[in-house]
PDB file of C-alpha atoms in Angstrom:
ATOM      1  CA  UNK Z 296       0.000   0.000   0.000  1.00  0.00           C
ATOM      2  CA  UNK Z 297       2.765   2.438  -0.684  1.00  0.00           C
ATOM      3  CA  UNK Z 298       1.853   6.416  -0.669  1.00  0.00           C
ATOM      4  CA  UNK Z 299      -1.836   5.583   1.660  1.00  0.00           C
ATOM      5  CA  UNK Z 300      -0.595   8.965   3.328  1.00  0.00           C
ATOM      6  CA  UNK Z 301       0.172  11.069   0.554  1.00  0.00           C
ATOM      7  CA  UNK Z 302      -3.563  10.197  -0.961  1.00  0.00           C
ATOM      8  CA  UNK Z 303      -5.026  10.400   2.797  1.00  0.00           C
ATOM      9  CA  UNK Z 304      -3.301  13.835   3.087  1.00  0.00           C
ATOM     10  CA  UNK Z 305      -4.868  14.823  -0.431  1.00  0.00           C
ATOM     11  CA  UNK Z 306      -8.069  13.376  -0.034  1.00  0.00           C
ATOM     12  CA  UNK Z 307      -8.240  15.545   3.248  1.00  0.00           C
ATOM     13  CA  UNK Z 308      -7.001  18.498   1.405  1.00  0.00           C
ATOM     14  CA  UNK Z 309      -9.730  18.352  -1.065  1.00  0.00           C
ATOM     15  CA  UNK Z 310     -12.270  17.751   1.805  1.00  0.00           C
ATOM     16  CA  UNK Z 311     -11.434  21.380   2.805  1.00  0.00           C
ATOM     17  CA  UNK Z 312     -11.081  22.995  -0.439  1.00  0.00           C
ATOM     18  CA  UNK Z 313     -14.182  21.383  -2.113  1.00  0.00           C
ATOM     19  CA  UNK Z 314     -18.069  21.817  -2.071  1.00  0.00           C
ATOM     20  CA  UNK Z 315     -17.488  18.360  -0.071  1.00  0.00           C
ATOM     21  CA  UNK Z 316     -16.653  20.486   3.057  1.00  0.00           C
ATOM     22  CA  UNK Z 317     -20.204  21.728   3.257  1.00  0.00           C
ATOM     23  CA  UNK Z 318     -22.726  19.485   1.498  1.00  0.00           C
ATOM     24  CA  UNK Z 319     -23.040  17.112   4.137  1.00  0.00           C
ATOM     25  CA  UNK Z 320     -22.151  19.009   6.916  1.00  0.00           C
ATOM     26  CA  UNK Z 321     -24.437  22.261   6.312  1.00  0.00           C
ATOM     27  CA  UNK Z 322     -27.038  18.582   5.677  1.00  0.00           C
ATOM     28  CA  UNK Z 323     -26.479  17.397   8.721  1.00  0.00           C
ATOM     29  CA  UNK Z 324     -25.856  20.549  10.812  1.00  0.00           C
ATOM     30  CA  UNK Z 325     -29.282  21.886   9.540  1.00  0.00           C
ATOM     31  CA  UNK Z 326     -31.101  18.669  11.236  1.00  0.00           C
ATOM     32  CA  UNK Z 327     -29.162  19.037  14.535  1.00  0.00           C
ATOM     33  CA  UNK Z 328     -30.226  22.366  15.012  1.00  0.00           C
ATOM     34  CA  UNK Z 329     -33.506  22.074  14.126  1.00  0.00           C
ATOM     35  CA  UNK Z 330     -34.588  19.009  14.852  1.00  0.00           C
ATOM     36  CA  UNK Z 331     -35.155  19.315  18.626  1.00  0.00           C
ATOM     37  CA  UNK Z 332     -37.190  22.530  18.118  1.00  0.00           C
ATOM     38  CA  UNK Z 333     -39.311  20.923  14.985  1.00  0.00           C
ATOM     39  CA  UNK Z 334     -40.077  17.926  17.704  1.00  0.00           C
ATOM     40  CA  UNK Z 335     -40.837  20.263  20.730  1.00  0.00           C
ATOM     41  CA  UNK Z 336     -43.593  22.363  18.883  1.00  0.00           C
ATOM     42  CA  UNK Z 337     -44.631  20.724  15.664  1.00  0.00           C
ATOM     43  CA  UNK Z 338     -47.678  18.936  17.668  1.00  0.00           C
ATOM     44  CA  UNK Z 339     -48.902  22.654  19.085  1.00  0.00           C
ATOM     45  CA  UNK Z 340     -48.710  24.217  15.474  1.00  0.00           C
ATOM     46  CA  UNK Z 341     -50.565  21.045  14.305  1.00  0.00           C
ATOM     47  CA  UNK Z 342     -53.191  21.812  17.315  1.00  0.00           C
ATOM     48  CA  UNK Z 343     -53.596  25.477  16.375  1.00  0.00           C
ATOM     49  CA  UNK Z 344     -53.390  25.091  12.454  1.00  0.00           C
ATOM     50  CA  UNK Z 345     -55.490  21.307  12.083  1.00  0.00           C
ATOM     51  CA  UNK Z 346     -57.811  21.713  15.437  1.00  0.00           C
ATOM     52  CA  UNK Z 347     -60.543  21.136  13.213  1.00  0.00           C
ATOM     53  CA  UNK Z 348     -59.595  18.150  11.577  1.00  0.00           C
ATOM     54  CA  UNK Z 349     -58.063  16.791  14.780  1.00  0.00           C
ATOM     55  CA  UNK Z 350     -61.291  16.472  15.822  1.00  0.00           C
ATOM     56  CA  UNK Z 351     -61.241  14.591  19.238  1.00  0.00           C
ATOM     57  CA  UNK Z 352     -58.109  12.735  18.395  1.00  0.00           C
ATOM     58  CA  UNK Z 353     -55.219  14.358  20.568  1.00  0.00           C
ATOM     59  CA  UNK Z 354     -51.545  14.219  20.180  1.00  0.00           C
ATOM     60  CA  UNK Z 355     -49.373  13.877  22.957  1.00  0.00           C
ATOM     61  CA  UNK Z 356     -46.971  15.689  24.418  1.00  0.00           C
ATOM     62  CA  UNK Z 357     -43.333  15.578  22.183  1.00  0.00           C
ATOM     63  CA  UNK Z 358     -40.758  14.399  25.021  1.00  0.00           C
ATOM     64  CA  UNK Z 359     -36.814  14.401  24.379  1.00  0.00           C
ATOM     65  CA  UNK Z 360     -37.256  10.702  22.461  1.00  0.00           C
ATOM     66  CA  UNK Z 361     -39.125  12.437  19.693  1.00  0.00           C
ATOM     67  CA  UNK Z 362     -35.822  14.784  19.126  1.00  0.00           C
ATOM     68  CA  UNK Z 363     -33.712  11.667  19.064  1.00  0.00           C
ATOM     69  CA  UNK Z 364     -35.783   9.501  16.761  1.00  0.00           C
ATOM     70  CA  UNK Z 365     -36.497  12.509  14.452  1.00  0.00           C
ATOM     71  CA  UNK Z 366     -32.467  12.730  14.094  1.00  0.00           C
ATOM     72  CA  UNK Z 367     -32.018   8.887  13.530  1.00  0.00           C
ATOM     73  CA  UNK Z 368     -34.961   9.581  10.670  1.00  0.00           C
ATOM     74  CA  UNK Z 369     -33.057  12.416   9.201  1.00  0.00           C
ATOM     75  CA  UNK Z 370     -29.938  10.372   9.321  1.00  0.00           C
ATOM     76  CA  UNK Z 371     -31.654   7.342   7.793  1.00  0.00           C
ATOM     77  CA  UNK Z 372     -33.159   9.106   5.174  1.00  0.00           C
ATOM     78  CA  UNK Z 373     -31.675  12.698   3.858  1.00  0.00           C
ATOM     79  CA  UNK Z 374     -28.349  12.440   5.123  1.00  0.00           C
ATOM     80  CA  UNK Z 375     -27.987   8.913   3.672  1.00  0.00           C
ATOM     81  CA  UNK Z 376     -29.323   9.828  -0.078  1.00  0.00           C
ATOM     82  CA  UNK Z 377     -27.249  12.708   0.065  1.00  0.00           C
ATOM     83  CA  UNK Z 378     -24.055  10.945   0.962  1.00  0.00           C
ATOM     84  CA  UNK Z 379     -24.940   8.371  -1.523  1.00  0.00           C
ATOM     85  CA  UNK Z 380     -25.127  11.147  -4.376  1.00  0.00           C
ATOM     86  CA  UNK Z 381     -22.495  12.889  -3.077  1.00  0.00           C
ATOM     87  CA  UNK Z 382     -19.924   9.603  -3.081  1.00  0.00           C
ATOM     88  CA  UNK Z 383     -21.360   8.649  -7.022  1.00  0.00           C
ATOM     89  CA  UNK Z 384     -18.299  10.090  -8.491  1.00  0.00           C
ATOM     90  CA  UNK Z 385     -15.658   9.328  -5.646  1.00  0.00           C
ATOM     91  CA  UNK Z 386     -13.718   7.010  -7.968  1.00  0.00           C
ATOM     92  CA  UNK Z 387     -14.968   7.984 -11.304  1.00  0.00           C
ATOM     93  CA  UNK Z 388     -14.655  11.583 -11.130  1.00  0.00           C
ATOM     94  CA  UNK Z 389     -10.894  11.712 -10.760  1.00  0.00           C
ATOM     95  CA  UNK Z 390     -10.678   9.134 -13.763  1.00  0.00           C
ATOM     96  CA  UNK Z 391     -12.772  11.408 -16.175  1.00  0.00           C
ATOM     97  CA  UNK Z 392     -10.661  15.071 -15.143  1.00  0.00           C
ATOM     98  CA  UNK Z 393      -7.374  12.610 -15.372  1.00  0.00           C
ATOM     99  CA  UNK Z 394      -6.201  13.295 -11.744  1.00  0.00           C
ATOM    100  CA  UNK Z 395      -6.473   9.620 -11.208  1.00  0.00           C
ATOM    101  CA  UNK Z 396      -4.118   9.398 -14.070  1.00  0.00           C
ATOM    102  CA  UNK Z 397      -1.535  12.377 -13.224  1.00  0.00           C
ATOM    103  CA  UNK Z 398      -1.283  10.592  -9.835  1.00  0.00           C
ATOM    104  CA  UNK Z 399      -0.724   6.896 -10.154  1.00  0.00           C
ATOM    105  CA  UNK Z 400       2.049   7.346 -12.830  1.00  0.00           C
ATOM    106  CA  UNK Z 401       3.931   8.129  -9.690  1.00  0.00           C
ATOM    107  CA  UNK Z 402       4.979   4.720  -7.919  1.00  0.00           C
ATOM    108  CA  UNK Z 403       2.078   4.757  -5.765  1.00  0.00           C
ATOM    109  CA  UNK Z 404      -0.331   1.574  -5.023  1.00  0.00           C
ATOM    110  CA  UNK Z 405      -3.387   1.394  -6.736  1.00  0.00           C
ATOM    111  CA  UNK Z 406      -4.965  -0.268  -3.805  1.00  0.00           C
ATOM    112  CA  UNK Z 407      -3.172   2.697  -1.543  1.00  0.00           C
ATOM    113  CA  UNK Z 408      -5.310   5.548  -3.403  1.00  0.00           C
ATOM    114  CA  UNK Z 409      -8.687   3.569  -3.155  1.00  0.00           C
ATOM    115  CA  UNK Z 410      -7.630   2.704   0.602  1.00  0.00           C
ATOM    116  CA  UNK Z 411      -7.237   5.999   1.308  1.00  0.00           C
ATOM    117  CA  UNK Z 412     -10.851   7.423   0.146  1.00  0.00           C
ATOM    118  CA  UNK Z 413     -12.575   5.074   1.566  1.00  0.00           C
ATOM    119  CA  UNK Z 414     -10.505   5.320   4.967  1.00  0.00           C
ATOM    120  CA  UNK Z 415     -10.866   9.376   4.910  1.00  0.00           C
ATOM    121  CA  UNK Z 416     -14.458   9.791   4.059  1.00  0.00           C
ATOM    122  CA  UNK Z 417     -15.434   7.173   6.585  1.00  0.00           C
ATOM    123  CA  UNK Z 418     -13.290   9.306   9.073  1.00  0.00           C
ATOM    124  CA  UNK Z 419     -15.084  12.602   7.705  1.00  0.00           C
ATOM    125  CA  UNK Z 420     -18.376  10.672   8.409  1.00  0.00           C
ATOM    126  CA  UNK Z 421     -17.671   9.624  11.933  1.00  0.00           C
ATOM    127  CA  UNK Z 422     -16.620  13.121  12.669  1.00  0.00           C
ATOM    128  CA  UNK Z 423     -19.487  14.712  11.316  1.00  0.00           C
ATOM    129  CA  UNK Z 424     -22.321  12.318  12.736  1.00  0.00           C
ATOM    130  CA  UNK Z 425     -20.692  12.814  16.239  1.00  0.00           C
ATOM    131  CA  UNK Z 426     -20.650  16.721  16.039  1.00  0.00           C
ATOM    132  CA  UNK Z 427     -24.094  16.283  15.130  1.00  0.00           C
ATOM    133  CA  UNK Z 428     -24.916  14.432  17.790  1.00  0.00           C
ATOM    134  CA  UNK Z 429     -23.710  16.619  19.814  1.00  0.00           C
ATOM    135  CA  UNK Z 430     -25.332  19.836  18.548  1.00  0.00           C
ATOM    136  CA  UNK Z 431     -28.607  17.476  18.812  1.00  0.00           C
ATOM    137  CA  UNK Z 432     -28.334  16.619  22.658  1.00  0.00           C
ATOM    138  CA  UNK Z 433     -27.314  20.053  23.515  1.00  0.00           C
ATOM    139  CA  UNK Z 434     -30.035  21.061  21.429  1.00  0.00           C
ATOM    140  CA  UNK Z 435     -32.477  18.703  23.044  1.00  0.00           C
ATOM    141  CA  UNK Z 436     -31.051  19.568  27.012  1.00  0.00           C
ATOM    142  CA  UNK Z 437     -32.283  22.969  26.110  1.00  0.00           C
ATOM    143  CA  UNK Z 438     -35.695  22.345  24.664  1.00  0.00           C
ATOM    144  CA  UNK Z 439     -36.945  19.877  26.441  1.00  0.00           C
ATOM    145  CA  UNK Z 440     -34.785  20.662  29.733  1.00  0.00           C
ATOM    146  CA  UNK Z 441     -33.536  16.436  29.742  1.00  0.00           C
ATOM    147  CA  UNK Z 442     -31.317  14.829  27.544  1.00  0.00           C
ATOM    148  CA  UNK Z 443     -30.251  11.176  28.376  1.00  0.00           C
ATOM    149  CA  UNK Z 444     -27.178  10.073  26.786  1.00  0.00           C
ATOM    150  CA  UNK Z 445     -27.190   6.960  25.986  1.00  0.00           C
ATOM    151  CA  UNK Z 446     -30.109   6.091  23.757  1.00  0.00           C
ATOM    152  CA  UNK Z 447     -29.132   8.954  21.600  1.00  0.00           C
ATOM    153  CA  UNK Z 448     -25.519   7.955  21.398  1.00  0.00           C
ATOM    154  CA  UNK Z 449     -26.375   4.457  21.380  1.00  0.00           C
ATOM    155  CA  UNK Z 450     -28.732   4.762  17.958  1.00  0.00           C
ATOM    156  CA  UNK Z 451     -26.157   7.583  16.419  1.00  0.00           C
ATOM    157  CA  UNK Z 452     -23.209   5.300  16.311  1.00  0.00           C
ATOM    158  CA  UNK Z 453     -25.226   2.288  15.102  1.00  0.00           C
ATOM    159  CA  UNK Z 454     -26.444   4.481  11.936  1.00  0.00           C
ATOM    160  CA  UNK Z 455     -22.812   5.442  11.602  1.00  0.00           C
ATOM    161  CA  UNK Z 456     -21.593   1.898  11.149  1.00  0.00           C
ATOM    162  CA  UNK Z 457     -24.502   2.014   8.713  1.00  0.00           C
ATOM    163  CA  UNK Z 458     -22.783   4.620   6.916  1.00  0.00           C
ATOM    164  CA  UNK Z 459     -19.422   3.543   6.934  1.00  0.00           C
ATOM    165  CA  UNK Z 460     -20.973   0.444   5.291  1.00  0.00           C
ATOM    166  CA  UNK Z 461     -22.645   2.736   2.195  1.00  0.00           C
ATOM    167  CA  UNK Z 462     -19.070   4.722   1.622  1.00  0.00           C
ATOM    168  CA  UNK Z 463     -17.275   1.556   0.507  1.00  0.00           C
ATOM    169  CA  UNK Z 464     -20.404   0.638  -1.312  1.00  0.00           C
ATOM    170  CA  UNK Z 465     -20.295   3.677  -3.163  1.00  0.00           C
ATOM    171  CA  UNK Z 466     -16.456   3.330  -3.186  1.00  0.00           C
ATOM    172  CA  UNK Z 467     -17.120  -0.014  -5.380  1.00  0.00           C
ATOM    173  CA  UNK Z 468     -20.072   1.515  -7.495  1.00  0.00           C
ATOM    174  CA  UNK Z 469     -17.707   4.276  -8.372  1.00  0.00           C
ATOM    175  CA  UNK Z 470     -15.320   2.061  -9.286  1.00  0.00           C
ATOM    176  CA  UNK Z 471     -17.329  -0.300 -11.700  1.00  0.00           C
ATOM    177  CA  UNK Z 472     -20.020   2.438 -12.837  1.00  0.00           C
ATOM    178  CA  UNK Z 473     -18.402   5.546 -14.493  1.00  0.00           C
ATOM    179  CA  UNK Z 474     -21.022   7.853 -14.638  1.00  0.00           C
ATOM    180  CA  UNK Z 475     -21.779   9.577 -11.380  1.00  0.00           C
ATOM    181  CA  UNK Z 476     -25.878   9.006 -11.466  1.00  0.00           C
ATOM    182  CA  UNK Z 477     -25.403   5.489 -12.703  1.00  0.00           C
ATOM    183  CA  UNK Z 478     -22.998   4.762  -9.150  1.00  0.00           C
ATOM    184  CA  UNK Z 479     -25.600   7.132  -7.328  1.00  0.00           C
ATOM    185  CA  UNK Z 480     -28.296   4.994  -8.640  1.00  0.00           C
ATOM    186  CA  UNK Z 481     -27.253   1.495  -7.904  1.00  0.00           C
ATOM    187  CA  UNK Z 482     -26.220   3.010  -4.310  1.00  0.00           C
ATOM    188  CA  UNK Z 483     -30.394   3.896  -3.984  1.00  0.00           C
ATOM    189  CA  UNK Z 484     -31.065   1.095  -5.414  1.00  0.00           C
ATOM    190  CA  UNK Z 485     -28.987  -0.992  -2.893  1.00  0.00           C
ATOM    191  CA  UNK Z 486     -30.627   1.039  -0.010  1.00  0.00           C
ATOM    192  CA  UNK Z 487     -34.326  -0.239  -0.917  1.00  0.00           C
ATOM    193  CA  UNK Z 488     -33.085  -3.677  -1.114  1.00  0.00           C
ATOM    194  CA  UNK Z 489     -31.113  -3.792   1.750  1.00  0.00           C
ATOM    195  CA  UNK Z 490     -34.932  -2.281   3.566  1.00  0.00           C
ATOM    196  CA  UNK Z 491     -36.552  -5.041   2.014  1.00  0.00           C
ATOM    197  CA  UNK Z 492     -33.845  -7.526   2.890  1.00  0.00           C
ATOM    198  CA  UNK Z 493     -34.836  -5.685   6.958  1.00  0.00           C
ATOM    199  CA  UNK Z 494     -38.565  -7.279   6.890  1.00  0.00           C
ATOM    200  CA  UNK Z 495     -37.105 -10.867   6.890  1.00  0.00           C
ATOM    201  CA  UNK Z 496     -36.132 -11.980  10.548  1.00  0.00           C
ATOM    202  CA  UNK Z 497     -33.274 -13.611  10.430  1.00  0.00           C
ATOM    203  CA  UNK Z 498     -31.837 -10.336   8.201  1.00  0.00           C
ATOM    204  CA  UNK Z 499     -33.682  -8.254   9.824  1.00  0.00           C
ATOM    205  CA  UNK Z 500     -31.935  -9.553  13.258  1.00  0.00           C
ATOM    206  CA  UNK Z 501     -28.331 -10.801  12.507  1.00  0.00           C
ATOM    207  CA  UNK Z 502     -27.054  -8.704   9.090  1.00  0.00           C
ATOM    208  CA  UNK Z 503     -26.168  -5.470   8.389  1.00  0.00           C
ATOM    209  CA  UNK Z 504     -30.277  -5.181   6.878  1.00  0.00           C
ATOM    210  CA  UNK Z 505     -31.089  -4.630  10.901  1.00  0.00           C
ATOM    211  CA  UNK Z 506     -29.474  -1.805  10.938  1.00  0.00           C
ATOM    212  CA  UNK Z 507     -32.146  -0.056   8.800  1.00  0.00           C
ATOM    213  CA  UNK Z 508     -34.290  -0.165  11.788  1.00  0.00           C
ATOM    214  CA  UNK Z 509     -32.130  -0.769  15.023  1.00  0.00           C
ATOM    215  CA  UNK Z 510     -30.857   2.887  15.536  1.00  0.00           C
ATOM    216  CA  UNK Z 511     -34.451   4.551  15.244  1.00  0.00           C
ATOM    217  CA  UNK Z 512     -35.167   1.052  18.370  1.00  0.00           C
ATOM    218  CA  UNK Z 513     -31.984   2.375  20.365  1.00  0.00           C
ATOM    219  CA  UNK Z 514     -33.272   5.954  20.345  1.00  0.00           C
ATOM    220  CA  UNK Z 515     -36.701   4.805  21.891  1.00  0.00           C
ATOM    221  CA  UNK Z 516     -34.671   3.453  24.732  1.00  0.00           C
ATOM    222  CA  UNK Z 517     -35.273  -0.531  23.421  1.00  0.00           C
ATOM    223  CA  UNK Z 518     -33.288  -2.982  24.180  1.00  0.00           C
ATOM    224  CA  UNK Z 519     -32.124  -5.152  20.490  1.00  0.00           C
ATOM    225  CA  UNK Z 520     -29.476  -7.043  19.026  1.00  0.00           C
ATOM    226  CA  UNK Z 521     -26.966  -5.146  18.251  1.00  0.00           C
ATOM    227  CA  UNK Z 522     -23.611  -7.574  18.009  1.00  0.00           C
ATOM    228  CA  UNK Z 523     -24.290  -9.001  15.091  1.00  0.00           C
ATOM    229  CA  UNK Z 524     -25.396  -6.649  12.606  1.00  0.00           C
ATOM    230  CA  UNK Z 525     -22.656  -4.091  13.608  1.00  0.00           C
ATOM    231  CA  UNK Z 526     -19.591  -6.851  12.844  1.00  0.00           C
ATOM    232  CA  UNK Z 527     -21.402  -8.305   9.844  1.00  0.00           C
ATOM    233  CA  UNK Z 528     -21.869  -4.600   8.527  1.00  0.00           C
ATOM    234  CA  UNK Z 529     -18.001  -3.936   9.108  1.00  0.00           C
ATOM    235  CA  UNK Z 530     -16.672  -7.098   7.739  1.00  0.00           C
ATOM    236  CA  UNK Z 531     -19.025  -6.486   4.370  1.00  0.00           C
ATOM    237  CA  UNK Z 532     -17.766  -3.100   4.591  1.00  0.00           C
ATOM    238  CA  UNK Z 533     -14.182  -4.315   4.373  1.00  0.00           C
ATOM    239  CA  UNK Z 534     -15.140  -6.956   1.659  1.00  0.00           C
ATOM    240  CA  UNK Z 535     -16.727  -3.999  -0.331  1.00  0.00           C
ATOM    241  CA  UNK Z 536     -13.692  -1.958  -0.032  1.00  0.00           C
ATOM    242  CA  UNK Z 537     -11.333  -5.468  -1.156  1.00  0.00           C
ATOM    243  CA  UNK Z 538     -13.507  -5.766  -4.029  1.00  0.00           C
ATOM    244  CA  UNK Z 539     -12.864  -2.315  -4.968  1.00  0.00           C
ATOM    245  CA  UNK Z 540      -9.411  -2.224  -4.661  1.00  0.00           C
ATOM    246  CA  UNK Z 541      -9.091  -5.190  -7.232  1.00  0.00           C
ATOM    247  CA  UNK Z 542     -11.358  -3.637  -9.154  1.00  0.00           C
ATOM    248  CA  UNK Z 543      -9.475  -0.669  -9.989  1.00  0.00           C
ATOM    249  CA  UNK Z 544      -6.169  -2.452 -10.127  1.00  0.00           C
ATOM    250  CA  UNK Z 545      -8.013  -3.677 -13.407  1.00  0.00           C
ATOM    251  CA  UNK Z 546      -9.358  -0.549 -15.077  1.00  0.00           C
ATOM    252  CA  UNK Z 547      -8.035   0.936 -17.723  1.00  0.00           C
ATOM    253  CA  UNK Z 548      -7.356   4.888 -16.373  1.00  0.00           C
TER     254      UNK Z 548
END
């Protein structure tokens, strides 16, 4: 894997200098902040807007759980499809401008560049999911005046293994699929049958399909498997990345 730190180093580089560096973190910053105020007083503006059509059915009163599972949605859904646009042309892109080329006529690994994007964008992930979390549970201590820890936590790190997982999938698509909306749309494709995958037990339980639905669990405070769809989604995640790395070592640039 020689030069994984010069293409770490430039990957980061063009993290900071890009549209990447606020995408998915003005995404993801927007739901933290809001989030916790859209939970505490979306059911009074639906009493004073919908009273009529309420009728005698009454909503109950939001409590801190409704900011944490309306973050795990947010995560789930928006920040996911977004990241899975975003990382269409992770590969592909640098292959069409040529950078791909300029750079691996140097005696650099092939696996070493592919490595290192998948390695720095998962890192980029992590960091921006827990800053989010963070902004959330502040958010949520001062709305709602409680915050547990743990169930919000608990549910944000499980999506994020989720996440990682969907970087090297996109890592692979954007390998073997050159245009960007092709990779993008075998990545949403790959979501809905990973959800459908979810709504048979045994998936649904032990593989990384659980964890479609365990996060959004963790932030109600339930108690589920967690073990085994967490490892399972880590070890496909490192098969996903393999698979990419020997794909490119086989593309023409």
């Amino acid at each position: 894997m020689r030069g994984f730190a010069a293409f770490a180093r430039k990957e980061f580089l063009e993290i900071v200098r890009t549209w990447r560096l606020w995408v998915l973190p003005g995404i993801v910053l927007f739901f933290a902040l809001t989030g916790p105020v859209m939970a505490r007083f979306t059911p009074e503006i639906l009493r004073a807007v919908a009273a009529d059509q309420l009728g005698q059915f009454t909503l109950p009163d939001p409590t801190y759980a409704d900011a944490y599972t309306g973050w795990i949605k947010n995560l789930s859904q928006i920040v996911l499809f977004a990241l899975i646009i975003v990382y269409g042309g992770i590969v592909s892109s640098e292959r069409r401008s040529g950078t791909a080329v300029l750079v691996l006529t140097k005696p650099v690994s092939r696996g070493a560049f592919i490595l290192a994007k998948a390695t720095v964008h998962s890192v980029f992930l992590a960091v921006l999911v827990v800053a989010g979390t963070l902004v959330t549970w502040g958010g949520t201590a001062i709305v709602f005046g409680e915050a547990p820890g743990g169930a919000l936590w608990s549910a944000s790190l499980a999506w994020l293994v989720f996440g990682i997982l969907f970087v090297a999938l996109m890592t692979l698509f954007s390998v073997l699929i050159s245009p960007t909306a092709g990779a993008a749309g075998a990545g949403l494709g790959a979501y809905a049958l990973v959800s459908i995958a979810a709504l048979w037990t045994p998936l649904g339980t032990y593989s990384p399909a659980a964890l479609t639905g365990v996060p959004t669990s963790l932030a109600l405070g339930k108690s589920v498997e967690t073990f085994w769809p967490v490892c399972t989604a880590l070890l496909l995640a490192a098969a996903l990345v393999a698979l990419a790395v020997t794909a490119f070592k086989r593309k023409e640039l």
